[in-house]
Tab-separated table of C-alpha atoms in Angstrom:
chain	number	residue	atom	x	y	z
A	1147	MET	CA	-25.465	17.334	34.663
A	1148	THR	CA	-26.788	14.789	32.567
A	1149	THR	CA	-24.613	11.812	31.363
A	1150	PRO	CA	-24.880	11.092	27.712
A	1151	PRO	CA	-25.847	7.514	26.593
A	1152	PRO	CA	-23.251	4.940	25.841
A	1153	PRO	CA	-22.412	4.877	21.852
A	1154	ALA	CA	-24.610	2.246	19.869
A	1155	PRO	CA	-22.283	-1.050	19.751
A	1156	ALA	CA	-20.540	-1.564	16.581
A	1157	PRO	CA	-22.160	-3.605	13.828
A	1158	ALA	CA	-20.898	-7.215	13.841
A	1159	PRO	CA	-18.369	-8.151	10.916
A	1160	ALA	CA	-19.983	-9.336	7.875
A	1161	PRO	CA	-18.524	-11.339	5.659
A	1162	ALA	CA	-16.580	-9.989	2.443
A	1163	PRO	CA	-18.114	-10.130	-0.677
A	1164	ALA	CA	-17.693	-13.082	-3.305
A	1165	PRO	CA	-14.204	-12.386	-5.424
A	1166	ASP	CA	-14.828	-11.222	-9.054
A	1167	GLY	CA	-12.109	-12.909	-11.190
A	1168	ALA	CA	-8.608	-12.647	-9.686
A	1169	GLY	CA	-9.820	-12.078	-6.244
A	1170	ARG	CA	-11.357	-8.629	-7.054
A	1171	PRO	CA	-14.224	-7.501	-4.870
A	1172	ALA	CA	-17.653	-7.928	-6.816
A	1173	PRO	CA	-18.298	-4.965	-8.841
A	1174	GLY	CA	-20.522	-2.352	-7.706
A	1175	THR	CA	-20.343	-3.106	-3.910
A	1176	PRO	CA	-19.709	-0.394	-1.821
A	1177	THR	CA	-16.406	-1.208	-0.463
A	1178	VAL	CA	-13.577	-0.104	2.077
A	1179	LEU	CA	-10.360	-1.803	0.930
A	1180	LEU	CA	-8.798	-2.957	3.715
A	1181	ASN	CA	-5.233	-4.731	3.170
A	1182	ALA	CA	-3.551	-6.081	6.199
A	1183	GLN	CA	0.562	-6.029	6.185
A	1184	TYR	CA	1.646	-8.110	9.722
A	1185	LEU	CA	4.919	-7.069	10.737
A	1186	PRO	CA	6.026	-8.735	13.940
A	1187	ALA	CA	8.506	-5.764	14.609
A	1188	SER	CA	5.582	-3.482	15.406
A	1189	HIS	CA	5.807	-5.446	18.507
A	1190	ASP	CA	8.505	-4.680	20.601
A	1191	TRP	CA	11.128	-7.507	20.408
A	1192	ARG	CA	12.125	-7.157	23.808
A	1193	THR	CA	9.020	-8.282	25.360
A	1194	THR	CA	7.573	-11.703	25.746
A	1195	ARG	CA	5.050	-11.035	23.303
A	1196	GLY	CA	7.677	-9.638	20.687
A	1197	ARG	CA	9.781	-12.775	21.131
A	1198	ALA	CA	7.048	-14.978	20.606
A	1199	ASP	CA	6.001	-13.528	17.192
A	1200	SER	CA	9.215	-14.268	15.557
A	1201	PRO	CA	9.512	-13.109	12.160
A	1202	PHE	CA	11.856	-15.972	11.382
A	1203	ARG	CA	8.818	-18.433	11.747
A	1204	ALA	CA	6.687	-18.643	9.067
A	1205	GLU	CA	3.945	-19.858	11.211
A	1206	THR	CA	3.913	-16.474	12.813
A	1207	PHE	CA	2.808	-14.754	9.368
A	1208	LEU	CA	0.232	-17.725	8.922
A	1209	ARG	CA	-1.347	-17.130	12.348
A	1210	ALA	CA	-1.969	-13.589	11.457
A	1211	ALA	CA	-2.946	-14.199	8.059
A	1212	GLN	CA	-5.790	-16.606	9.448
A	1213	GLN	CA	-6.493	-13.717	12.099
A	1214	ALA	CA	-7.095	-11.036	9.153
A	1215	GLU	CA	-9.184	-13.091	6.962
A	1216	ALA	CA	-11.488	-13.836	9.930
A	1217	ALA	CA	-11.511	-10.254	10.463
A	1218	GLY	CA	-12.558	-9.456	6.879
A	1219	PHE	CA	-9.660	-7.994	5.524
A	1220	HIS	CA	-9.385	-8.178	1.723
A	1221	ALA	CA	-5.706	-8.941	1.328
A	1222	PHE	CA	-2.632	-9.969	3.319
A	1223	PHE	CA	0.145	-7.621	1.806
A	1224	GLN	CA	4.048	-8.744	2.054
A	1225	ALA	CA	6.390	-5.686	1.255
A	1226	ASP	CA	9.906	-6.235	-0.009
A	1227	PHE	CA	12.913	-4.109	0.238
A	1228	SER	CA	15.900	-4.685	-1.573
A	1229	GLY	CA	19.375	-4.284	0.270
A	1230	VAL	CA	20.749	-4.637	4.002
A	1231	ASN	CA	19.831	-1.747	6.335
A	1232	ARG	CA	22.419	-2.765	8.994
A	1233	ALA	CA	21.601	0.049	11.373
A	1234	GLY	CA	17.982	-1.188	11.033
A	1235	LEU	CA	18.875	-4.862	11.951
A	1236	ARG	CA	20.481	-3.604	14.859
A	1237	ALA	CA	17.210	-1.714	16.080
A	1238	GLY	CA	14.755	-4.667	15.384
A	1239	PRO	CA	13.534	-7.363	13.143
A	1240	PRO	CA	14.305	-7.305	9.272
A	1241	LEU	CA	11.419	-6.342	7.268
A	1242	THR	CA	11.974	-9.081	4.587
A	1243	VAL	CA	12.676	-12.731	5.935
A	1244	PHE	CA	11.044	-14.736	3.420
A	1245	GLU	CA	10.848	-14.194	-0.474
A	1246	PRO	CA	7.417	-12.683	-0.821
A	1247	PHE	CA	5.934	-15.333	-3.488
A	1248	GLN	CA	6.845	-18.188	-1.369
A	1249	LEU	CA	5.488	-16.959	1.738
A	1250	ALA	CA	2.108	-15.903	0.005
A	1251	ALA	CA	1.772	-19.335	-1.527
A	1252	LEU	CA	2.345	-20.877	1.925
A	1253	ILE	CA	-0.531	-18.428	2.965
A	1254	ALA	CA	-2.919	-19.246	0.593
A	1255	THR	CA	-2.627	-22.969	1.279
A	1256	ALA	CA	-3.554	-21.816	4.994
A	1257	THR	CA	-6.686	-19.721	4.092
A	1258	THR	CA	-9.821	-19.960	1.995
A	1259	ARG	CA	-10.680	-16.508	1.195
A	1260	ILE	CA	-8.248	-13.410	1.665
A	1261	ALA	CA	-6.202	-12.431	-1.214
A	1262	VAL	CA	-2.287	-12.748	-0.775
A	1263	MET	CA	-0.581	-9.914	-2.203
A	1264	PRO	CA	3.496	-10.019	-2.430
A	1265	THR	CA	5.821	-7.458	-3.940
A	1266	VAL	CA	7.751	-7.597	-7.310
A	1267	SER	CA	10.358	-5.149	-8.000
A	1268	THR	CA	10.497	-4.299	-11.954
A	1269	LEU	CA	13.975	-3.391	-11.568
A	1270	HIS	CA	15.292	-7.017	-10.280
A	1271	THR	CA	12.659	-9.191	-12.158
A	1272	HIS	CA	12.099	-10.163	-15.580
A	1273	PRO	CA	8.100	-9.837	-16.656
A	1274	PHE	CA	8.281	-13.702	-17.644
A	1275	GLY	CA	9.584	-14.938	-14.543
A	1276	PHE	CA	7.077	-12.510	-12.797
A	1277	ALA	CA	4.266	-13.717	-14.753
A	1278	ARG	CA	5.174	-17.717	-14.284
A	1279	SER	CA	5.465	-16.862	-10.243
A	1280	LEU	CA	2.177	-14.611	-10.339
A	1281	ALA	CA	0.323	-17.665	-12.330
A	1282	SER	CA	1.612	-20.063	-10.305
A	1283	LEU	CA	0.446	-18.414	-7.119
A	1284	ASP	CA	-3.179	-17.592	-8.721
A	1285	ARG	CA	-3.741	-21.406	-9.301
A	1286	ILE	CA	-2.260	-22.124	-5.603
A	1287	SER	CA	-4.491	-19.725	-4.020
A	1288	ARG	CA	-7.588	-20.637	-6.773
A	1289	GLY	CA	-7.832	-16.979	-7.974
A	1290	ARG	CA	-6.911	-14.982	-4.787
A	1291	ALA	CA	-3.433	-13.797	-6.252
A	1292	TRP	CA	-2.878	-9.954	-5.980
A	1293	VAL	CA	0.390	-8.151	-6.722
A	1294	ASN	CA	2.075	-4.917	-5.446
A	1295	VAL	CA	4.246	-3.693	-8.536
A	1296	VAL	CA	7.395	-1.414	-7.327
A	1297	SER	CA	10.283	-0.069	-9.216
A	1298	SER	CA	12.429	-0.159	-6.280
A	1299	PHE	CA	13.995	2.819	-4.725
A	1300	ARG	CA	17.932	1.409	-4.045
A	1301	PRO	CA	18.978	0.627	-7.886
A	1302	GLY	CA	21.459	-2.029	-8.230
A	1303	THR	CA	21.829	-3.054	-4.526
A	1304	ALA	CA	20.537	-6.361	-4.091
A	1305	ILE	CA	18.898	-9.670	-5.524
A	1306	GLY	CA	21.811	-10.794	-7.282
A	1307	MET	CA	21.897	-8.340	-10.138
A	1308	ARG	CA	22.675	-4.805	-10.907
A	1309	ARG	CA	20.287	-3.103	-13.094
A	1310	ASP	CA	20.560	0.495	-13.147
A	1311	VAL	CA	17.387	2.271	-14.797
A	1312	SER	CA	17.684	6.239	-14.497
A	1313	SER	CA	14.647	8.024	-12.647
A	1314	GLY	CA	13.667	9.444	-16.053
A	1315	GLN	CA	13.031	5.994	-17.374
A	1316	ARG	CA	11.503	3.977	-14.101
A	1317	HIS	CA	8.260	4.442	-15.231
A	1318	ALA	CA	8.427	3.565	-18.909
A	1319	GLN	CA	10.199	0.396	-17.762
A	1320	THR	CA	7.755	-0.329	-15.310
A	1321	GLU	CA	4.888	0.053	-17.959
A	1322	GLU	CA	6.872	-2.130	-20.213
A	1323	PHE	CA	7.334	-4.751	-17.534
A	1324	VAL	CA	3.492	-4.723	-16.659
A	1325	GLY	CA	2.214	-4.461	-20.022
A	1326	LEU	CA	4.515	-7.681	-21.088
A	1327	ALA	CA	3.461	-9.604	-17.989
A	1328	ARG	CA	-0.108	-9.096	-19.046
A	1329	ARG	CA	0.424	-10.136	-22.576
A	1330	LEU	CA	2.148	-13.525	-21.133
A	1331	TRP	CA	-0.966	-13.874	-18.791
A	1332	SER	CA	-3.464	-13.723	-21.344
A	1333	SER	CA	-1.170	-15.977	-23.903
A	1334	TRP	CA	-2.429	-19.009	-21.757
A	1335	PRO	CA	-6.382	-18.884	-21.398
A	1336	PRO	CA	-7.931	-20.963	-18.667
A	1337	ALA	CA	-10.089	-22.441	-21.617
A	1338	ALA	CA	-7.062	-24.038	-22.885
A	1339	ASN	CA	-6.740	-26.424	-19.731
A	1340	LEU	CA	-10.014	-28.046	-20.417
A	1341	PRO	CA	-9.658	-31.604	-21.944
A	1342	ASP	CA	-11.111	-32.304	-25.416
A	1343	PRO	CA	-11.670	-35.826	-25.506
A	1344	ALA	CA	-13.169	-35.751	-28.912
A	1345	GLY	CA	-10.141	-34.092	-30.144
A	1346	ASP	CA	-7.705	-36.353	-28.141
A	1347	ARG	CA	-6.306	-33.506	-26.343
A	1348	PHE	CA	-5.744	-32.644	-22.824
A	1349	VAL	CA	-4.784	-29.315	-23.505
A	1350	ARG	CA	-6.254	-27.078	-25.947
A	1351	GLU	CA	-2.858	-26.042	-27.405
A	1352	ASP	CA	-4.345	-24.287	-30.325
A	1353	LEU	CA	-5.615	-21.406	-27.838
A	1354	ILE	CA	-2.410	-20.967	-26.327
A	1355	THR	CA	-1.041	-17.589	-28.335
A	1356	GLU	CA	2.393	-16.483	-29.238
A	1357	VAL	CA	3.800	-13.490	-27.686
A	1358	GLU	CA	6.969	-11.811	-29.626
A	1359	HIS	CA	7.795	-8.649	-28.113
A	1360	GLN	CA	10.675	-6.342	-28.927
A	1361	GLY	CA	10.819	-3.279	-26.579
A	1362	ALA	CA	13.327	-0.795	-24.970
A	1363	PHE	CA	13.739	-2.802	-21.954
A	1364	TYR	CA	12.571	-6.384	-22.810
A	1365	THR	CA	12.703	-9.055	-25.810
A	1366	GLN	CA	10.348	-11.892	-25.347
A	1367	SER	CA	9.394	-14.843	-27.269
A	1368	GLY	CA	6.856	-17.402	-26.622
A	1369	PRO	CA	4.052	-17.707	-24.695
A	1370	LEU	CA	3.876	-18.317	-20.754
A	1371	ASP	CA	4.861	-21.933	-20.283
A	1372	MET	CA	1.978	-22.445	-17.402
A	1373	GLY	CA	-1.849	-21.584	-17.479
A	1374	PRO	CA	-3.152	-19.364	-14.671
A	1375	TYR	CA	-5.966	-20.025	-13.037
A	1376	SER	CA	-7.836	-16.856	-13.686
A	1377	ALA	CA	-8.631	-15.119	-17.004
A	1378	ALA	CA	-8.262	-11.849	-15.431
A	1379	PHE	CA	-4.604	-10.406	-14.692
A	1380	PRO	CA	-4.523	-10.309	-10.593
A	1381	PHE	CA	-5.453	-6.908	-8.843
A	1382	THR	CA	-2.731	-4.750	-9.137
A	1383	LEU	CA	-1.538	-2.108	-6.665
A	1384	GLN	CA	1.195	0.300	-7.373
A	1385	ALA	CA	3.274	2.670	-5.211
A	1386	THR	CA	3.961	6.243	-6.304
A	1387	SER	CA	4.412	9.755	-5.178
A	1388	SER	CA	4.703	11.463	-8.387
A	1389	LEU	CA	2.317	12.736	-11.095
A	1390	ALA	CA	4.042	10.489	-14.016
A	1391	GLY	CA	3.884	7.435	-11.557
A	1392	LEU	CA	-0.067	8.511	-10.839
A	1393	ARG	CA	-0.573	8.648	-14.600
A	1394	LEU	CA	1.216	5.043	-14.786
A	1395	ALA	CA	-1.158	3.686	-12.102
A	1396	ALA	CA	-4.019	5.182	-13.478
A	1397	ALA	CA	-3.701	3.334	-17.135
A	1398	THR	CA	-2.279	0.180	-15.484
A	1399	ALA	CA	-3.208	-0.277	-12.073
A	1400	ASP	CA	-6.527	-1.182	-9.600
A	1401	ALA	CA	-5.294	0.753	-7.041
A	1402	VAL	CA	-2.288	2.967	-6.006
A	1403	PHE	CA	-0.760	3.030	-2.445
A	1404	ALA	CA	0.676	6.700	-1.604
A	1405	GLY	CA	1.507	8.553	1.768
A	1406	THR	CA	-1.230	10.865	2.655
A	1407	PRO	CA	-0.784	11.900	6.378
A	1408	THR	CA	-3.544	14.177	6.314
A	1409	LEU	CA	-7.093	13.972	5.405
A	1410	GLY	CA	-6.919	17.427	3.280
A	1411	ALA	CA	-3.813	15.719	1.187
A	1412	ALA	CA	-5.631	12.509	0.868
A	1413	LYS	CA	-8.848	14.126	-0.567
A	1414	ALA	CA	-6.712	16.215	-3.143
A	1415	LEU	CA	-4.879	13.043	-4.225
A	1416	ARG	CA	-7.933	11.068	-4.883
A	1417	ARG	CA	-9.426	13.699	-6.791
A	1418	ILE	CA	-6.248	14.287	-8.983
A	1419	LEU	CA	-6.141	10.493	-9.369
A	1420	ARG	CA	-9.909	10.138	-10.262
A	1421	ARG	CA	-8.780	12.675	-13.096
A	1422	GLU	CA	-5.919	10.989	-14.529
A	1423	VAL	CA	-7.774	7.508	-14.497
A	1424	VAL	CA	-10.680	9.649	-16.783
A	1425	ALA	CA	-7.915	10.909	-18.797
A	1426	ALA	CA	-6.786	7.457	-19.710
A	1427	GLY	CA	-9.933	6.274	-20.623
A	1428	ARG	CA	-11.144	4.208	-17.736
A	1429	PRO	CA	-13.907	4.820	-15.269
A	1430	ALA	CA	-13.195	7.273	-12.218
A	1431	ASP	CA	-13.616	4.526	-9.673
A	1432	SER	CA	-11.744	1.782	-11.532
A	1433	VAL	CA	-8.526	2.605	-9.487
A	1434	ALA	CA	-8.804	2.922	-5.758
A	1435	LEU	CA	-6.562	5.097	-3.368
A	1436	LEU	CA	-5.274	2.983	-0.387
A	1437	PRO	CA	-2.670	5.036	1.739
A	1438	GLY	CA	-0.871	3.662	4.231
A	1439	SER	CA	-1.946	3.911	8.238
A	1440	TYR	CA	0.215	3.729	11.138
A	1441	LEU	CA	-2.256	2.696	14.349
A	1442	HIS	CA	-1.434	3.140	17.652
A	1443	LEU	CA	-4.169	1.518	19.962
A	1444	HIS	CA	-4.414	2.533	23.709
A	1445	GLY	CA	-6.843	2.240	26.545
A	1446	GLY	CA	-7.973	6.029	27.075
A	1447	HIS	CA	-7.395	9.988	27.153
A	1448	GLU	CA	-4.698	9.766	29.939
A	1449	GLU	CA	-2.581	7.414	27.582
A	1450	ALA	CA	-3.427	9.408	24.609
A	1451	GLY	CA	-2.171	12.883	26.169
A	1452	ARG	CA	0.804	10.890	27.480
A	1453	LEU	CA	1.766	9.534	24.015
A	1454	ALA	CA	1.135	13.045	22.153
A	1455	GLU	CA	3.571	14.551	24.702
A	1456	GLN	CA	6.206	11.664	23.895
A	1457	ARG	CA	5.780	12.353	20.151
A	1458	ARG	CA	6.100	16.173	20.681
A	1459	ALA	CA	9.354	15.603	22.455
A	1460	ALA	CA	10.740	13.217	19.988
A	1461	HIS	CA	10.363	15.613	17.011
A	1462	GLY	CA	13.516	17.024	17.109
A	1463	PRO	CA	14.552	20.559	16.612
A	1464	VAL	CA	12.348	23.541	17.534
A	1465	GLY	CA	12.459	27.285	16.326
A	1466	ARG	CA	15.329	28.075	14.289
A	1467	ALA	CA	16.467	24.610	13.571
A	1468	ALA	CA	12.911	23.469	12.919
A	1469	VAL	CA	13.032	26.007	10.017
A	1470	ASP	CA	15.980	25.295	8.851
A	1471	THR	CA	15.054	21.737	9.025
A	1472	LEU	CA	12.168	22.361	7.055
A	1473	ARG	CA	14.065	24.214	4.296
A	1474	ASN	CA	16.435	21.057	3.686
A	1475	ARG	CA	13.979	18.786	3.681
A	1476	TYR	CA	11.514	20.611	1.334
A	1477	PRO	CA	13.427	22.802	-0.748
A	1478	GLY	CA	10.563	23.633	-2.778
A	1479	LEU	CA	9.227	25.941	0.007
A	1480	ARG	CA	9.500	29.630	-0.405
A	1481	LEU	CA	10.769	30.674	3.015
A	1482	ASP	CA	13.903	32.637	2.194
A	1483	GLY	CA	14.457	35.108	5.004
A	1484	ALA	CA	11.715	33.985	7.137
A	1485	SER	CA	12.144	33.617	10.829
A	1486	PRO	CA	10.274	31.404	13.274
A	1487	ALA	CA	7.998	33.967	14.454
A	1488	ASP	CA	6.897	35.479	11.187
A	1489	PRO	CA	3.622	34.798	10.044
A	1490	LEU	CA	3.628	31.707	7.232
A	1491	PRO	CA	4.034	33.803	3.852
A	1492	PRO	CA	1.005	33.088	1.701
A	1493	GLY	CA	3.218	32.516	-1.169
A	1494	ALA	CA	5.351	29.899	0.629
A	1495	LEU	CA	3.650	27.071	-1.595
A	1496	SER	CA	0.900	27.278	-4.449
A	1497	PRO	CA	-2.459	27.429	-3.204
A	1498	ASP	CA	-3.434	24.889	-6.009
A	1499	PRO	CA	-3.159	21.522	-5.144
A	1500	ASP	CA	-2.990	20.229	-8.435
A	1501	GLU	CA	-0.028	22.811	-9.155
A	1502	VAL	CA	2.033	21.448	-5.950
A	1503	PHE	CA	1.526	17.904	-6.904
A	1504	ALA	CA	2.740	18.332	-10.360
A	1505	GLU	CA	5.638	20.218	-9.519
A	1506	PHE	CA	6.774	18.044	-6.237
A	1507	GLY	CA	4.582	15.185	-5.866
A	1508	SER	CA	2.580	13.871	-2.889
A	1509	ARG	CA	5.000	14.391	-0.304
A	1510	TYR	CA	4.024	18.264	-0.753
A	1511	LEU	CA	0.463	17.910	-0.498
A	1512	PRO	CA	0.241	17.303	3.201
A	1513	LEU	CA	1.940	21.025	3.761
A	1514	TRP	CA	-0.424	22.612	1.344
A	1515	ASP	CA	-2.990	21.178	3.500
A	1516	LEU	CA	-1.493	22.500	6.628
A	1517	ALA	CA	-0.893	25.969	5.184
A	1518	ARG	CA	-4.563	26.475	4.368
A	1519	THR	CA	-5.287	27.255	7.973
A	1520	PRO	CA	-4.304	30.820	8.772
A	1521	GLY	CA	-2.591	32.377	11.427
A	1522	ARG	CA	0.263	30.151	11.765
A	1523	SER	CA	3.661	31.250	12.169
A	1524	VAL	CA	6.620	29.704	10.178
A	1525	GLY	CA	8.138	27.900	13.463
A	1526	GLU	CA	4.401	26.769	14.132
A	1527	PHE	CA	4.155	25.299	10.863
A	1528	ALA	CA	7.596	23.575	10.620
A	1529	ALA	CA	6.673	21.984	13.875
A	1530	GLU	CA	3.455	20.398	12.508
A	1531	VAL	CA	5.298	19.511	9.145
A	1532	LEU	CA	8.148	17.610	10.979
A	1533	ALA	CA	5.678	16.111	13.085
A	1534	LEU	CA	3.952	14.422	10.394
A	1535	SER	CA	4.757	10.686	9.646
A	1536	GLU	CA	5.185	9.556	6.194
A	1537	HIS	CA	1.477	7.944	6.154
A	1538	ALA	CA	-1.559	8.477	8.197
A	1539	ARG	CA	-1.307	8.204	11.878
A	1540	PHE	CA	-4.431	7.082	13.779
A	1541	SER	CA	-3.914	6.950	17.832
A	1542	GLY	CA	-6.447	6.080	20.426
A	1543	THR	CA	-8.958	3.829	21.662
A	1544	PRO	CA	-9.666	1.015	18.857
A	1545	GLU	CA	-13.211	2.273	18.555
A	1546	ARG	CA	-11.930	5.888	18.313
A	1547	VAL	CA	-9.270	5.045	15.514
A	1548	GLY	CA	-12.144	2.860	13.829
A	1549	ASP	CA	-14.558	5.758	13.463
A	1550	ASP	CA	-11.472	8.062	12.419
A	1551	MET	CA	-10.606	5.784	9.692
A	1552	ARG	CA	-14.114	5.476	8.626
A	1553	ARG	CA	-14.545	9.123	8.153
A	1554	TRP	CA	-11.578	9.308	6.053
A	1555	TYR	CA	-13.720	6.984	3.771
A	1556	GLU	CA	-17.055	8.697	4.465
A	1557	GLU	CA	-15.677	12.143	3.433
A	1558	GLY	CA	-14.005	10.965	0.193
A	1559	GLY	CA	-10.264	11.133	1.146
A	1560	VAL	CA	-9.852	7.093	0.284
A	1561	ASP	CA	-11.071	4.040	-0.913
A	1562	GLY	CA	-9.363	1.917	1.928
A	1563	PHE	CA	-6.194	1.602	3.723
A	1564	GLN	CA	-3.067	-0.354	4.000
A	1565	THR	CA	-2.675	-1.217	7.637
A	1566	ILE	CA	1.102	-1.351	7.597
A	1567	LEU	CA	2.287	-0.661	11.448
A	1568	GLY	CA	0.492	-1.107	14.557
A	1569	ASN	CA	1.082	-1.680	18.194
A	1570	ASP	CA	-1.877	-4.098	18.685
A	1571	PHE	CA	-2.867	-6.744	15.844
A	1572	ASP	CA	-5.365	-8.353	17.662
A	1573	ALA	CA	-7.108	-5.104	18.909
A	1574	LEU	CA	-7.051	-3.997	14.954
A	1575	CYS	CA	-8.742	-7.335	14.157
A	1576	GLU	CA	-11.264	-7.495	16.899
A	1577	ARG	CA	-12.053	-3.906	17.463
A	1578	VAL	CA	-11.064	-1.678	14.882
A	1579	VAL	CA	-12.080	-3.550	11.912
A	1580	PRO	CA	-15.863	-3.818	12.777
A	1581	ARG	CA	-16.225	-0.163	13.058
A	1582	LEU	CA	-15.282	-0.098	9.281
A	1583	ILE	CA	-18.040	-2.659	8.530
A	1584	GLY	CA	-21.501	-1.998	7.937
A	1585	ASN	CA	-23.791	1.166	7.485
A	1586	GLY	CA	-23.456	0.831	3.507
A	1587	ALA	CA	-19.464	0.146	3.280
A	1588	VAL	CA	-18.769	-3.557	3.592
A	1589	LEU	CA	-15.713	-5.531	3.549
């Protein structure tokens, strides 16, 4: 038997393109957008490594940001969560240890190229305070500020205030929030900070414009009281799972963060996103789809099989219990009277992904994707669905994972990834990212 030749070595990492405006990749550059979220909780805190990467030390994040920058990531992402999850605190380190804007500013002073992307909750923040913090971060980072805008999912639980906004109003409130923040940003253009010796003016106050806003959610009088570094509003990411949220992002954001655990679901969502972007009057490719990705990196086939078996054992109920769990978790599925051994009914879910997304949101797109394969029983379908993660899961050697992630990009499923969890940040930076660089797609 002939031994196949070894695979060609991965191309060496190339430097990221020079940013355009507020940390944006240069226009026209074919790009796999990669954002790194470093969570010390990804490492087992019971181990020496896990204890060394303490989430309570800023140095932990500074080292990770510098490592991500050297690897070629576009942005270093910091999530933020309202409220205290006491059970989660018992299980491992908290996800939020530092206020995101303060940590982003610290990281910006310790790096030179990578963008810094804190999270802001529109539910618990005023647009003026947000615009002010973002302008300061933009100046500290010299144009490398990005931002993740969320409307929060735990209303009234944290950050020192109670602000109840109904689910039907959340998108309207976020749209007004972002629109007002953008107006405030442009009220003090960078040109105003160029001294005018002839006119004996240190700041060109005549270029600072007034903002008078009376809206459904906010009242704002006056311009921003400090000048941003960049004229362009920073690159904006919005998390969403609904059609209304996607339409908001299509009109106001630069990228969408959504859970797409299967490639078919990602392709469908990206196509729908591009349609909505065009409907909003923007170029189809002006809003990127950046789904989350869980990465479990290991040494080879034997370990892969063992981990797969562990995941199967941890999936919980099987048979009738799995079908019941599936019905409770996804009430939109039409499975009345179906038993685990029955063939999956063709009408369990619409065959049209546009209809599925419009009615149920992106959570149901992976179900639509799995239901397209014929021959599954209801029990087999339930087991597969319940085994899915919220986000894409990649497992294998670093080289295999890098190639799999690249395939998602090359087949039109994604414009990049949010690497939000993993077991080996070193291998991610040193061995996975190089597989995503080169051959026409650079960081």
